[in-house]
Coordinates of C-alpha atoms and ligand atoms in Angstrom, one line a residue:
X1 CA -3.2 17.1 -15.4
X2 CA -0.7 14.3 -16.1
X3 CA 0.3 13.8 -12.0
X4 CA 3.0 11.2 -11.6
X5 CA 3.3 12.0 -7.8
X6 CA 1.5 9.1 -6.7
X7 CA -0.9 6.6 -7.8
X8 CA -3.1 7.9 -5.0
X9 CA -4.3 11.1 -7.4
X10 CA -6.4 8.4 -9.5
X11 CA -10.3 9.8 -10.4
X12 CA -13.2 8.0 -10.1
X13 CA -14.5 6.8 -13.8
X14 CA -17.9 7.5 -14.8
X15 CA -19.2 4.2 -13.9
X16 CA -17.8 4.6 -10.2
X17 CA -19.7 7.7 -10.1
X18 CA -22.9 6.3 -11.0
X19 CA -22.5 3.4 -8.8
X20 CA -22.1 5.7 -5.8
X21 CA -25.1 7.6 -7.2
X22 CA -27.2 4.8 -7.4
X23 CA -25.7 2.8 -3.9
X24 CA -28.0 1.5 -1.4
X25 CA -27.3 2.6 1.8
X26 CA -27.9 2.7 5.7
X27 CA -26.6 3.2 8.9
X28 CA -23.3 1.8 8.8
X29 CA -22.9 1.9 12.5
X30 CA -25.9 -0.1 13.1
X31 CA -24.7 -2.3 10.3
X32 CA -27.5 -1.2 8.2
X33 CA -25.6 -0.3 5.2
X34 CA -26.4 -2.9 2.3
X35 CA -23.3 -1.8 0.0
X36 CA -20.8 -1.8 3.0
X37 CA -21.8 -5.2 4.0
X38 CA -21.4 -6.6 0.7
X39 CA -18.2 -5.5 0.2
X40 CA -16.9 -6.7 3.0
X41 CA -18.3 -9.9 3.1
X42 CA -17.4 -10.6 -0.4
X43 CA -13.5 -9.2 0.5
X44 CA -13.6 -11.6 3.2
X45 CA -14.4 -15.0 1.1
X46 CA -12.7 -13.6 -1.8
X47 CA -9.2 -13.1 0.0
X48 CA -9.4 -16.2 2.2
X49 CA -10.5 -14.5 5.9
X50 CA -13.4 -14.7 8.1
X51 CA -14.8 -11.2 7.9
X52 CA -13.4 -7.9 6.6
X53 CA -14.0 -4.1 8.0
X54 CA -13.6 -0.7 5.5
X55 CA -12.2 2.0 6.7
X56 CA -11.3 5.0 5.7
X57 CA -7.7 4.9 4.7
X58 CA -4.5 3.0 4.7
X59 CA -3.2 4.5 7.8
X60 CA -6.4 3.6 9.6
X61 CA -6.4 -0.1 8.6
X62 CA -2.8 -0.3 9.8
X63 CA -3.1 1.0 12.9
X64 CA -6.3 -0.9 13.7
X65 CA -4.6 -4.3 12.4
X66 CA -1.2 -3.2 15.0
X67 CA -3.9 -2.2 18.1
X68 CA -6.3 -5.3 17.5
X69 CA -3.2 -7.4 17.4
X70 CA -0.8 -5.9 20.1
X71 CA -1.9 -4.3 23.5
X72 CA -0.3 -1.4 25.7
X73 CA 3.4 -2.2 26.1
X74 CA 3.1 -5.0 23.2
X75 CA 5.6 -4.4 20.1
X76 CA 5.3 -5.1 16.5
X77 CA 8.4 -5.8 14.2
X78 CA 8.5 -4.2 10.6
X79 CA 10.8 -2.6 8.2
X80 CA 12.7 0.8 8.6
X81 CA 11.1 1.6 5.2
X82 CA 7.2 0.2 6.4
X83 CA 4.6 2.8 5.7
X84 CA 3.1 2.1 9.4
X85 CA 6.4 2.9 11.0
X86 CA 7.7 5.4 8.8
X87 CA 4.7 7.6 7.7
X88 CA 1.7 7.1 9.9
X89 CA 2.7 9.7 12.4
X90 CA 4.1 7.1 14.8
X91 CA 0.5 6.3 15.8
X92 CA 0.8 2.7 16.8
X93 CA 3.5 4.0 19.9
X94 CA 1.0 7.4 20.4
X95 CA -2.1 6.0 20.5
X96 CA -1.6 2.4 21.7
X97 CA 1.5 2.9 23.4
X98 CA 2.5 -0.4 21.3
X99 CA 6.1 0.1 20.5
X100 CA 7.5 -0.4 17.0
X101 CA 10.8 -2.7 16.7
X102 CA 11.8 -1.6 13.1
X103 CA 14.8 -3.8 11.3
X104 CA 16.3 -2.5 8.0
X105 CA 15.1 -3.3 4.9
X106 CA 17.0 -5.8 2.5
X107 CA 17.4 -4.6 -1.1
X108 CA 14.5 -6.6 -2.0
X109 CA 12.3 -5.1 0.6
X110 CA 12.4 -8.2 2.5
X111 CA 13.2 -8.5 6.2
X112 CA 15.9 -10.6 7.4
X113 CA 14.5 -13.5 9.7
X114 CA 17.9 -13.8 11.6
X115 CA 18.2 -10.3 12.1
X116 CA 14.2 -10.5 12.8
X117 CA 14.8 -13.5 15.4
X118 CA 17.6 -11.4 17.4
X119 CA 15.0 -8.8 17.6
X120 CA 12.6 -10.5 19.4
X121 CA 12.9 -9.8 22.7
X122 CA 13.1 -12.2 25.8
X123 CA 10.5 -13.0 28.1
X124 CA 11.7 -10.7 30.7
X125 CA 10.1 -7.5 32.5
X126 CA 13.1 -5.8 31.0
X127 CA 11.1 -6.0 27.8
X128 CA 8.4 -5.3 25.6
X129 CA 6.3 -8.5 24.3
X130 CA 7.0 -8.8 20.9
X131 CA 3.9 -9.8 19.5
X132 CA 3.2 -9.2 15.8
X133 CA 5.3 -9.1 12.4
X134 CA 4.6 -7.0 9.9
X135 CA 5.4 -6.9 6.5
X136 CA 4.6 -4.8 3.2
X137 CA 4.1 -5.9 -0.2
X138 CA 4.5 -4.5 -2.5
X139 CA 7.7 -2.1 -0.6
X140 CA 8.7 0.7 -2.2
X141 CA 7.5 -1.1 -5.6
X142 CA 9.3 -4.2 -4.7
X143 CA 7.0 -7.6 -4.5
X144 CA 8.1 -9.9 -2.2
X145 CA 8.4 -13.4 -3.1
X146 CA 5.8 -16.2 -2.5
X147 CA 8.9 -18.2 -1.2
X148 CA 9.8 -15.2 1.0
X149 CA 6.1 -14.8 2.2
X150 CA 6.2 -19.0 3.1
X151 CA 9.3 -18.7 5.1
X152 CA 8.1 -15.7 7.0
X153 CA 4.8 -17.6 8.0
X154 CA 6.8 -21.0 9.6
X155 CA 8.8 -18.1 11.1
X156 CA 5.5 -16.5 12.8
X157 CA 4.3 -19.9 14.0
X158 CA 8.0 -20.9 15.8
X159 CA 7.8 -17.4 17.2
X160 CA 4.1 -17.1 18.4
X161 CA 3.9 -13.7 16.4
X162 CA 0.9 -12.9 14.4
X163 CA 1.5 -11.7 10.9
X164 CA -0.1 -8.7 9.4
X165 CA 0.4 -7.5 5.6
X166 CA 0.5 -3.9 4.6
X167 CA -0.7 -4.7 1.4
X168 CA -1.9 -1.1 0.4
X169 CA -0.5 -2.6 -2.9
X170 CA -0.5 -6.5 -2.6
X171 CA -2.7 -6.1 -6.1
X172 CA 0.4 -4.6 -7.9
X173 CA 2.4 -7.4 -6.4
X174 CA -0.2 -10.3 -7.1
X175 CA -0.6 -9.1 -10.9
X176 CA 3.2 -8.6 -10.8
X177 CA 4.0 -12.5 -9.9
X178 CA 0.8 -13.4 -11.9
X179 CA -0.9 -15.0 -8.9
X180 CA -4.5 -15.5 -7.6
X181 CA -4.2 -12.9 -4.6
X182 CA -4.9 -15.8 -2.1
X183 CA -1.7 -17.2 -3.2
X184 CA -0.3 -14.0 -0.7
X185 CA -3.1 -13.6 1.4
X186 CA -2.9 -17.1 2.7
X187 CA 0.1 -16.6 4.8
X188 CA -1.2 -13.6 7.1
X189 CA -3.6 -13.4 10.1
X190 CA -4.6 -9.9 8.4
X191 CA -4.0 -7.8 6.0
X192 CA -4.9 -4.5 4.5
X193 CA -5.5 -3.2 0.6
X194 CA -5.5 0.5 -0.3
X195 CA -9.0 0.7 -2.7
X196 CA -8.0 4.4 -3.4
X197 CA -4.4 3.8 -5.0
X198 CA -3.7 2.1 -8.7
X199 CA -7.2 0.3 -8.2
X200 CA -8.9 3.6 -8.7
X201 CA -11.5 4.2 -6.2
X202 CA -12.0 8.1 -4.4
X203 CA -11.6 6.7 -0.7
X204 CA -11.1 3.3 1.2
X205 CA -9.1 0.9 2.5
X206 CA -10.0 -2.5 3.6
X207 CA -8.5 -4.9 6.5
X208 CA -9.4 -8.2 6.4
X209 CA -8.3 -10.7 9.0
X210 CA -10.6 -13.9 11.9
X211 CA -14.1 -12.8 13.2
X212 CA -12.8 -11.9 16.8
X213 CA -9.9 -10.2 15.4
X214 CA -12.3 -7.9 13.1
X215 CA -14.8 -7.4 15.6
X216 CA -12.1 -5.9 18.1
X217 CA -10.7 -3.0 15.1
X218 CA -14.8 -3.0 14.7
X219 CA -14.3 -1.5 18.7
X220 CA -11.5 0.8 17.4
X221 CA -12.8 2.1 14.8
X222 CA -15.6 3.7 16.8
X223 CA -12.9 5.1 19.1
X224 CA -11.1 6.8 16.8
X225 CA -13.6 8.5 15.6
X226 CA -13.8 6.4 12.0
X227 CA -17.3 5.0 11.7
X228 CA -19.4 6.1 9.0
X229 CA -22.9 6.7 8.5
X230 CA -24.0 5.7 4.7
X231 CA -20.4 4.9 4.0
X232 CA -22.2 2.5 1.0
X233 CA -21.8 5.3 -1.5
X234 CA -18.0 4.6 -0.9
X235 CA -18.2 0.8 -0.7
X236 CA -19.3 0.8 -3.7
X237 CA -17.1 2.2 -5.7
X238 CA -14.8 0.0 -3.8
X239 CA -16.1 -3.2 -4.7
X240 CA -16.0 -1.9 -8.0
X241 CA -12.3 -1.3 -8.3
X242 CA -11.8 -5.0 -6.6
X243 CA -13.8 -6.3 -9.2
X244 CA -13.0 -4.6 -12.5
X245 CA -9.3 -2.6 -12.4
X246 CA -7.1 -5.1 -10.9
X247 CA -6.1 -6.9 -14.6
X248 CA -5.3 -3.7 -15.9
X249 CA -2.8 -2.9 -13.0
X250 CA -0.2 -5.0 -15.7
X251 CA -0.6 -1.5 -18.1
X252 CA 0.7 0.7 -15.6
X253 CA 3.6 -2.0 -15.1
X254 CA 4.6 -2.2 -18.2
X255 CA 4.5 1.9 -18.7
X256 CA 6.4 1.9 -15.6
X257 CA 9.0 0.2 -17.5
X258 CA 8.6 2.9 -20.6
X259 CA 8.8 5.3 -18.7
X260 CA 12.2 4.2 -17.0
X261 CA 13.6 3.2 -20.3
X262 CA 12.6 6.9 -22.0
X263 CA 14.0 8.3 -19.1
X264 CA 17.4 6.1 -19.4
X265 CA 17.9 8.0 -22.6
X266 CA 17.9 12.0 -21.5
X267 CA 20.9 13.4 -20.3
X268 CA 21.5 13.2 -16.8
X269 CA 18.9 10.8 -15.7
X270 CA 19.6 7.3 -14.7
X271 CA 17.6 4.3 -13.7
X272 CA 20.4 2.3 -13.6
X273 CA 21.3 1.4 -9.8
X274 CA 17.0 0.4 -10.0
X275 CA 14.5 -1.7 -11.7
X276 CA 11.7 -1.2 -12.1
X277 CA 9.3 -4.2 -10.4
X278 CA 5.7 -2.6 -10.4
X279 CA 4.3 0.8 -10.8
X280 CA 6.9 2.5 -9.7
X281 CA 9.6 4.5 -11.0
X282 CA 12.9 5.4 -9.0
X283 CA 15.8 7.8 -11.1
X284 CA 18.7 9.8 -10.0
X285 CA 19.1 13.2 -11.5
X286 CA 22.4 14.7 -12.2
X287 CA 23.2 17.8 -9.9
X288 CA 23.9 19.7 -12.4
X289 CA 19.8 20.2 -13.6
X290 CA 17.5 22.2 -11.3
X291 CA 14.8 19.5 -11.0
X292 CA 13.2 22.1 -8.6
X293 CA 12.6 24.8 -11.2
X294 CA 12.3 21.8 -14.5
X295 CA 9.4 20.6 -12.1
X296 CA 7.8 24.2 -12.1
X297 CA 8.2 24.7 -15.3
X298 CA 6.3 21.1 -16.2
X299 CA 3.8 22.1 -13.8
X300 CA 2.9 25.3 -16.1
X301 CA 2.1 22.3 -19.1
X302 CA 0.0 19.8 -16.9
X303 CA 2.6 17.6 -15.9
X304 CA 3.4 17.3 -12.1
X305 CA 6.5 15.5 -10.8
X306 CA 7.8 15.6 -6.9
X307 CA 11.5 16.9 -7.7
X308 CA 14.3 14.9 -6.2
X309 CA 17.8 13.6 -7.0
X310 CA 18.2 10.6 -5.3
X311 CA 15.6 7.9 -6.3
X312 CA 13.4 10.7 -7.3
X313 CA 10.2 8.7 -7.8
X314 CA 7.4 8.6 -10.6
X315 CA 4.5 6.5 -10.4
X316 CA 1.9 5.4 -13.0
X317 CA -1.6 4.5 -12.9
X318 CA -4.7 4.1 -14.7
X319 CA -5.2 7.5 -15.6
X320 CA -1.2 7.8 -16.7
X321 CA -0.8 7.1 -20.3
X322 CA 2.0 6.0 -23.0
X323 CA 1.2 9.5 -24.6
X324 CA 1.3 11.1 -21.2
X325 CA 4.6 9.4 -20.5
X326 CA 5.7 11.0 -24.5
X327 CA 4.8 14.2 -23.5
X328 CA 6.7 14.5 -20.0
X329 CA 9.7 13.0 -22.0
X330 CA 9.5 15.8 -24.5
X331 CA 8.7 18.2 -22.1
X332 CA 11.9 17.3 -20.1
X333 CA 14.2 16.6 -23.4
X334 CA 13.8 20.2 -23.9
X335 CA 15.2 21.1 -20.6
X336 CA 17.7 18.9 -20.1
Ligands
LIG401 C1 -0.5 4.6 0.9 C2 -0.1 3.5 1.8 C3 -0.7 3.4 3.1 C4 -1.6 4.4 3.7 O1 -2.8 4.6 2.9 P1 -3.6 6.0 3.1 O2 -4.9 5.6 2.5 O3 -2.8 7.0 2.3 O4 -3.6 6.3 4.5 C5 -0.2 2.4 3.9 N1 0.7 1.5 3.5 C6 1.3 1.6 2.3 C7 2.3 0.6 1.9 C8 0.9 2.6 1.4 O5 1.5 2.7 0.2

C-alpha cells in the first residue's frame, strides 16, 4: 500500500518492534512502568518543562492540556481550523463544560492578536473567563513563525492567559525552520506532540507542561478512563521515534514538494493558489475528472488517496517514497 491519506498510517520498523518486544514494563498506574517513566522524564528535560505525561492520542493530550488549564465555565481561544476545536468531537465544551472561543485562521495559520484581544471577554458575570490560548503548529502544514510564537507569548503574559501548543506536528515545523525544538517549546506553558504521525511510532501522544499542571491531567487521565497498565511496550517505541526519525522528517518535506511539482504538471491539477511548507500536500482538481472513481481505481493498484476538489490533500511520510510518488503520478497521468 502506498497511503497518502495521512501521515498517521505510518508502521512500526523492525527495530520499534523489537524494542516493544524487549520493553521493561510495570504498572503504569502505580508508576511502576520503567519505559514510561523514562520517556517522559527524558521529554520533559529535552523540551524544556518540568514533567511530561503519555497518553494515548492527540485528542487526549488536548483535551487534558484545555481541562488542566481551564475549569467549568472557563474558555479557551483557538483557531476555526484547530484540531481541538474542530475535530475532537467538541470535547473540551462536553466534557468540561469549558467553552471554546474560536477566531479565524489567517492565511498563514496564525491567529490575529487584535482580533484575539477583542475576543477576550470582560470581567463580567455576563461572561465566560477566558483563560487559555491555544495555538497549532504546524496548522494545516503551515509553521508558524518563531517571531509569531514570541509575540503570542508577551500577548499571554499582558492577558493573564496560559498558552498551550497543539503541536501534534511541532517536529515538522521545528525541522521546517531548522530549529532546536526548544526554540518553539519555550514560549508555551504546555504543549502536546503526536508520537504516532510522521515520527512513526504505532500509538502515543505526549503533553508536556509544570509539575502541578501535569499532575492535575495525571487526575484526568484516570477519569477518562486513559491509564494504562504496562503502557512501556508503547513508550518505547515512542522514545524511539523522538530520538531517531525526527532528522529524516526533512525527506518527506522535500517529497512533499515532488509531489506538488509532479502533480503541477497533469492536466487538471493545480497547486498553485498553495505551497507546500511541510509534509503536506494541498491541490484543486478540475470538475471535469471523477476523482471519486480515479481514487477507486488507484485503490485497485495500492495507491490510496482521500478524493476531493478543493485543497484535496496528500500527505507524505516515512514510509512514502520518490518511487511511490512516480508511481501515483503515472497511475494518475493515465487517467487524466
Ligand atoms: C492528529 C492531530 C491531533 C490528534 O491526534 P490523534 O492521535 O489522532 O488523536 C491533534 N492535533 C493535531 C494538529 C493533529 O494533527
Amino acid at each position: 500500500m502506498i497511503d497518502f491519506r495521512s501521515d498517521t498510517v505510518t508502521q512500526p520498523c523492525q527495530q520499534m518492534r523489537l524494542l516493544m518486544s524487549n520493553a521493561q514494563v510495570g504498572d503504569d498506574v502505580y508508576g511502576d512502568d520503567p519505559s514510561v517513566n523514562e520517556l517522559e522524564h527524558w521529554a520533559a528535560v529535552r523540551h524544556g518543562f518540568e514533567a511530561s505525561i503519555f497518553v494515548s492520542s492527540g485528542t487526549q493530550a488536548n483535551l487534558l492540556a484545555i481541562l488542566s488549564h481551564c475549569e467549568r465555565g472557563d474558555e479557551y481561544l483557538c483557531g476555526q481550523n484547530a484540531h481541538n476545536y474542530r475535530y475532537e468531537a467538541g470535547g473540551a465544551a462536553v466534557l468540561g463544560s469549558v467553552q471554546p472561543q474560536p477566531i479565524e485562521n489567517e492565511a498563514d495559520g496564525s491567529l490575529c492578536l487584535k482580533k484575539l484581544e477583542k475576543a477576550i471577554k470582560p470581567d463580567d458575570s455576563h461572561f465566560a473567563r477566558t483563560k487559555l490560548l491555544s495555538l497549532e503548529n504546524t496548522i494545516g502544514g503551515k509553521v508558524l513563525s518563531l517571531q509569531y510564537l514570541a509575540l503570542a507569548r508577551s500577548f499571554a503574559i499582558k492577558h493573564q492567559l496560559a498558552l498551550h501548543l497543539d503541536g501534534a506536528r511541532v517536529y515538522n515545523a521545528a525541522v521546517a525552520l531548522n530549529v532546536d525544538i526548544k526554540e518553539i517549546s519555550q514560549h508555551f506553558d504546555s504543549m502536546t506532540i503526536c508520537l504516532s504521525k510522521g515520527l512513526g511510532a504505532p500509538v502515543g501522544s505526549l503533553l508536556l507542561g509544570s509539575n502541578a499542571f501535569i499532575k492535575k491531567a495525571r487526575r484526568l487521565r484516570k477519569m477518562l478512563g486513559g491509564s494504562m497498565r504496562q503502557a512501556g511496550i508503547l513508550a518505547a517505541p515512542g522514545q524511539y521515534a523522538l530520538t531517531h526519525n525526527v532528522s529524516r522528517l526533512v525527506e518527506d518535506h522535500d517529497n512533499a514538494q515532488y509531489l506538488a511539482n509532479q502533480l503541477d504538471l497533469l492536466p487538471g491539477f493545480s497547486t498553485q493558489a498553495y505551497r507546500v511548507h511541510t509534509n503536506i500536500v494541498f491541490v484543486d482538481i478540475d470538475e471535469q475528472l471523477d476523482i471519486q472513481s480515479i481514487s477507486e481505481q488507484l485503490k485497485k493498484q495500492g495507491i490510496v488517496i482521500t478524493p476531493g476538489y478543493q485543497g484535496m490533500r496528500f500527505v507524505t511520510h516515512k514510509d512514502i517514497t520518490r518511487d511511490g510518488i512516480d508511481k501515483l503520478i503515472s497511475a494518475l497521468t493515465s487517467y487524466c
